[in-house]
Tab-separated table of C-alpha atoms in Angstrom:
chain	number	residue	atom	x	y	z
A	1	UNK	CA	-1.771	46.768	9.158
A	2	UNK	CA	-1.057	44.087	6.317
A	3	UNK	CA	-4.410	44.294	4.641
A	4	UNK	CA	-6.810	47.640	4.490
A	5	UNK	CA	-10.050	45.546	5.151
A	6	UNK	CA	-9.823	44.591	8.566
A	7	UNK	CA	-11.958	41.538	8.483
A	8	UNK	CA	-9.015	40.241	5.726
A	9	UNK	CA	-6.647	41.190	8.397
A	10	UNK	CA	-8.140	39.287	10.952
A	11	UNK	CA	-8.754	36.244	8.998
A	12	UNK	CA	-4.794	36.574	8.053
A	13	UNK	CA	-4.324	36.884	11.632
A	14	UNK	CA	-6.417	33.146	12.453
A	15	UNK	CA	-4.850	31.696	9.641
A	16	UNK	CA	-1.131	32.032	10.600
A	17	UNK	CA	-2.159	29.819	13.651
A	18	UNK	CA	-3.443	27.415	11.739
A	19	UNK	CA	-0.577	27.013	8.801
A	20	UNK	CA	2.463	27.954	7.705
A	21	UNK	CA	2.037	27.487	4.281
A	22	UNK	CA	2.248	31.245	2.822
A	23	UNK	CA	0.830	29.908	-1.076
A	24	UNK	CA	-2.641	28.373	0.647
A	25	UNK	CA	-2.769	31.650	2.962
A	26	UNK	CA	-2.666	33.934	-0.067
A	27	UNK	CA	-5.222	31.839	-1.658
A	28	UNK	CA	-7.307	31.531	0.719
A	29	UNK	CA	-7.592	35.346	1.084
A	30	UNK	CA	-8.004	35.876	-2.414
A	31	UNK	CA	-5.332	38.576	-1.663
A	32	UNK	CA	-2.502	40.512	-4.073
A	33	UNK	CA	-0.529	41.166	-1.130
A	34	UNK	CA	3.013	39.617	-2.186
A	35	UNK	CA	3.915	36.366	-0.961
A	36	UNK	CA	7.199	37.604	0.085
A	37	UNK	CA	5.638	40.287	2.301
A	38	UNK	CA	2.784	37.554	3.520
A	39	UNK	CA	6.102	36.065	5.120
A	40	UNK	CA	7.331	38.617	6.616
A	41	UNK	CA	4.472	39.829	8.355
A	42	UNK	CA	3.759	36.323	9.466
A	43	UNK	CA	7.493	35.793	10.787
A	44	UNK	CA	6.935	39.526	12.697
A	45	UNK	CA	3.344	37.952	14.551
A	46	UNK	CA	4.552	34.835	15.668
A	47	UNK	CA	7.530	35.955	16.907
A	48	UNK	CA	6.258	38.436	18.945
A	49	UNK	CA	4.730	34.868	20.937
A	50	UNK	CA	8.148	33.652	20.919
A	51	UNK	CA	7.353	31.387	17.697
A	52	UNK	CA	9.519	30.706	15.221
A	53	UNK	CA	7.529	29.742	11.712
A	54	UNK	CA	8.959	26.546	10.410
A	55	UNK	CA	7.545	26.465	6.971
A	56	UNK	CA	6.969	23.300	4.961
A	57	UNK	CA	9.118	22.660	1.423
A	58	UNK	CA	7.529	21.370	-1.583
A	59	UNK	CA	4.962	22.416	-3.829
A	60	UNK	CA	2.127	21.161	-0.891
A	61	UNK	CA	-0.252	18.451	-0.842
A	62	UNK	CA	-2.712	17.510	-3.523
A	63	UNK	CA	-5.678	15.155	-3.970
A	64	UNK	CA	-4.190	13.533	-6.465
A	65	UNK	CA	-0.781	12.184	-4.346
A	66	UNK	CA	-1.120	8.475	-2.796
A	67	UNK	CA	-1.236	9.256	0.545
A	68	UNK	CA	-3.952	11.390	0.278
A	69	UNK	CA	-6.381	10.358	3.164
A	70	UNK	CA	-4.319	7.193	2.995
A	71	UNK	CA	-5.481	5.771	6.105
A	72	UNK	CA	-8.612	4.218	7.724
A	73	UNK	CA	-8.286	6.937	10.384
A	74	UNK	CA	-7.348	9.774	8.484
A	75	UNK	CA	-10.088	9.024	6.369
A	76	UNK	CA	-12.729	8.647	9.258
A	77	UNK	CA	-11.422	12.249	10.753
A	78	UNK	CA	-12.042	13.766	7.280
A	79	UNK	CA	-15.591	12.255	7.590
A	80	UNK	CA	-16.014	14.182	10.768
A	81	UNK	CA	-14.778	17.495	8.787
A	82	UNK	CA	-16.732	16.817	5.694
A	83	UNK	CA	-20.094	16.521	8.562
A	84	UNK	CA	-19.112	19.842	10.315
A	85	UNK	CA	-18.288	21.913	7.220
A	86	UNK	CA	-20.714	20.774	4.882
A	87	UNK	CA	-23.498	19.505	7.721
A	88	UNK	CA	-24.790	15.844	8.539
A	89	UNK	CA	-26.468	15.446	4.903
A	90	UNK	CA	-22.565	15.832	3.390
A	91	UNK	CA	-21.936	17.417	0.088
A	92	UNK	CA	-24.463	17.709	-2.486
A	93	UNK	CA	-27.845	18.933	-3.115
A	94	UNK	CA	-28.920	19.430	0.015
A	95	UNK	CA	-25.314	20.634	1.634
A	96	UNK	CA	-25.148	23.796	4.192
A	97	UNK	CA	-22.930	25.793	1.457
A	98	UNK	CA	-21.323	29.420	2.015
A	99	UNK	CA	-21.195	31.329	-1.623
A	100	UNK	CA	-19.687	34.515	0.075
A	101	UNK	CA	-15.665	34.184	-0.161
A	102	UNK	CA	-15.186	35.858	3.051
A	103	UNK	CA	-17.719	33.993	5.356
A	104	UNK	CA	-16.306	30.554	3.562
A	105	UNK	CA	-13.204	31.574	4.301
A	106	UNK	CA	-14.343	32.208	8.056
A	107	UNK	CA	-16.594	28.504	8.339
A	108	UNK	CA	-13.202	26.657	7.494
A	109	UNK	CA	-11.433	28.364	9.949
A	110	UNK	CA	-14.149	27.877	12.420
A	111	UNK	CA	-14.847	24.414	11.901
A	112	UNK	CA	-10.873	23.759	11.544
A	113	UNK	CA	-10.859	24.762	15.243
A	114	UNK	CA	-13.769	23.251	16.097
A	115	UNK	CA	-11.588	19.785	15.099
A	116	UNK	CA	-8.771	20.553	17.258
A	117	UNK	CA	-10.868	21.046	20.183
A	118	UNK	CA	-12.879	18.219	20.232
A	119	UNK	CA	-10.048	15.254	18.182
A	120	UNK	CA	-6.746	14.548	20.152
A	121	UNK	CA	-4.150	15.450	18.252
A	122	UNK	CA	-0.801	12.530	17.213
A	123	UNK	CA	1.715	13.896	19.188
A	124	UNK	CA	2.133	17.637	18.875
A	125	UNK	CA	-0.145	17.909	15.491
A	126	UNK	CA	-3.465	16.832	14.293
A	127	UNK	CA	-4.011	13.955	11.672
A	128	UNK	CA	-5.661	16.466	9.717
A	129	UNK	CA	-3.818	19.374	9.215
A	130	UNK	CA	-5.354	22.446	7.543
A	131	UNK	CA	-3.640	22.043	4.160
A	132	UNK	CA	-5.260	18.478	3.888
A	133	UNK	CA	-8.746	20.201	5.226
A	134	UNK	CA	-8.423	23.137	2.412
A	135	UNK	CA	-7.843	20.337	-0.096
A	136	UNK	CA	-10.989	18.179	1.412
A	137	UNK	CA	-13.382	21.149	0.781
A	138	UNK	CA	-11.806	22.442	-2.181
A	139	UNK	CA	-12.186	18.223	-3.748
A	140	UNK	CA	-15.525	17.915	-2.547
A	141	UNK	CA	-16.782	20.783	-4.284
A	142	UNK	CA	-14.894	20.017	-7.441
A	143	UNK	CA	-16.438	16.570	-7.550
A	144	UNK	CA	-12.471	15.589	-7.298
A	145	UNK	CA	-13.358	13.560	-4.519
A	146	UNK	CA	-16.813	12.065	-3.998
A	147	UNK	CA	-18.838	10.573	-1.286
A	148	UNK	CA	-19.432	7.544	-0.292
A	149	UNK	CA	-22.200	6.001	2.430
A	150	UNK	CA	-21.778	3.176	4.632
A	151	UNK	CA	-24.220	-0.034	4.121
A	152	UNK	CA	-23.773	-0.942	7.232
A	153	UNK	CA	-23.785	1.843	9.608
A	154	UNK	CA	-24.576	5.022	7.240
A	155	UNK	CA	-21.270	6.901	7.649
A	156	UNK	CA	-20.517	9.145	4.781
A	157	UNK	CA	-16.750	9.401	4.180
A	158	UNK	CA	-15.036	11.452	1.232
A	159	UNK	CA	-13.032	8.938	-1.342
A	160	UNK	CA	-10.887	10.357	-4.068
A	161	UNK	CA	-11.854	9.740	-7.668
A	162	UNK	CA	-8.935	8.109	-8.775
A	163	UNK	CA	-8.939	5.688	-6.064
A	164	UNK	CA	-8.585	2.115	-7.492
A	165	UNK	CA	-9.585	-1.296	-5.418
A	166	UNK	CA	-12.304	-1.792	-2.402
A	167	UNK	CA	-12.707	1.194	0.003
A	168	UNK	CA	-13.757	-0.026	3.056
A	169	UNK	CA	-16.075	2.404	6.043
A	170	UNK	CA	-13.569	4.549	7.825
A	171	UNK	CA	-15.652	4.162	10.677
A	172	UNK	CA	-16.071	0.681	10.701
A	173	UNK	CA	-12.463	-0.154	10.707
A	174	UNK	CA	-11.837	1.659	13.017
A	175	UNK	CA	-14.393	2.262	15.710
A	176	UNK	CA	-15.433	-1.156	17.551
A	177	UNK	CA	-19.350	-0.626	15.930
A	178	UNK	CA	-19.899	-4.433	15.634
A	179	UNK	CA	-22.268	-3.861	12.939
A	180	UNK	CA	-22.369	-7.634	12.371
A	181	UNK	CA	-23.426	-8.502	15.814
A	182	UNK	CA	-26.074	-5.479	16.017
A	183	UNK	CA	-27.955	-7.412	12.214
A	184	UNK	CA	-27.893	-10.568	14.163
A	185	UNK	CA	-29.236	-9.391	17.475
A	186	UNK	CA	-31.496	-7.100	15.553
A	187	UNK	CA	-32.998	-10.127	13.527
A	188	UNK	CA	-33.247	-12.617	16.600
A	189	UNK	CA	-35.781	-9.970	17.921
A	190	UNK	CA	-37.653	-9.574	14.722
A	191	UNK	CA	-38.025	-13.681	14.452
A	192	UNK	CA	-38.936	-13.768	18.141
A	193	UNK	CA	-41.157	-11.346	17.867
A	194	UNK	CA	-42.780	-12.842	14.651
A	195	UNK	CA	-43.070	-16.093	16.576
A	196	UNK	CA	-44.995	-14.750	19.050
A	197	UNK	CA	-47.317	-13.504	17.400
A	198	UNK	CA	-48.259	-16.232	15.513
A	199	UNK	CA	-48.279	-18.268	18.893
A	200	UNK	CA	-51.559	-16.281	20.039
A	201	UNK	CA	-54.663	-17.908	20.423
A	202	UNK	CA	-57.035	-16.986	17.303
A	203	UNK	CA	-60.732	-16.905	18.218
A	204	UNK	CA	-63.688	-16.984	16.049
């Protein structure tokens, strides 16, 4: 066995199906175990499955890069993330927050499956992957990346500090909410309403 805890061993073991990227695994862990063997002992799992690890080059993602939650859509999936990890309220005072390393380690891989079961993936990957989650928690809670809220239909989505220029709703771009519609139909009621009441007969 890789690790002599065998709750570190099995979170090493759900992690290797989730990424590929042996500098976030070791992190993640909080581990000492050398990278180098990390590797090794991921290349031996897979492959007993047949899998051959393809592992990413660069120094990784980070919050600060321009296509960082880039998108309307990537941005409205990380709004779905940000509700399941942190709960509907979002980051802040009143977020659902793990302080024990191990059981945080163990929500973010629960709620990182969670979003591949219930968000089709692009093609053979989610929009999302699980570096790009690790970095949404890890911003959130560093205040790298702060929340925003939706005037018009309440959605909190995460927006990165440095972000210059309008930032429009993730979810209003792209789900078909018709906000504007909903106001006026909303309103026609309200005056309809009002005008019927004022149309009944007073007495006395």
């Amino acid at each position: 066995m890789l690790f002599e805890d065998q709750d570190a061993d099995d979170r090493f073991e759900a992690l290797i199906a989730l990424t590929s990227r042996t500098k976030l695994i070791v992190k993640l862990l909080g581990t000492d175990v050398a990278e180098q063997r990390i590797k090794e002992e991921m290349d031996r799992r897979l492959g007993q499955y047949g899998i051959k690890v393809k592992r990413p080059r660069g120094l990784g993602q980070t919050t600060a890069a321009k296509t960082f939650l880039d998108s309307a859509a990537e941005r409205f999936e990380a709004a779905y993330l940000m509700a399941l990890h942190f709960g509907s309220r979002g980051i802040g005072e009143y977020a659902v927050v793990e302080t024990n390393f191990g059981r945080a380690l163990d929500t973010m891989i629960e709620v990182y499956n969670h979003y591949r079961r219930t968000v089709p993936p692009v093609g053979d990957s989610m929009r999302i992957p699980f570096e790009t989650y690790a970095l949404l928690v890890e911003g959130l809670q560093s205040r790298e990346i702060e929340v925003r809220q939706c005037g018009a239909c309440n959605t909190k989505h995460p927006v990165v500090n440095h972000h210059q220029g309008p930032v429009h709703c993730p979810a209003c771009s792209t789900q078909d909410l018709r906000m504007d519609e909903v106001r006026a139909d909303v309103q026609s009621r309200i005056t309809a309403y009002r005008q019927s009441r004022n149309q009944i007969p007073k007495f006395g």
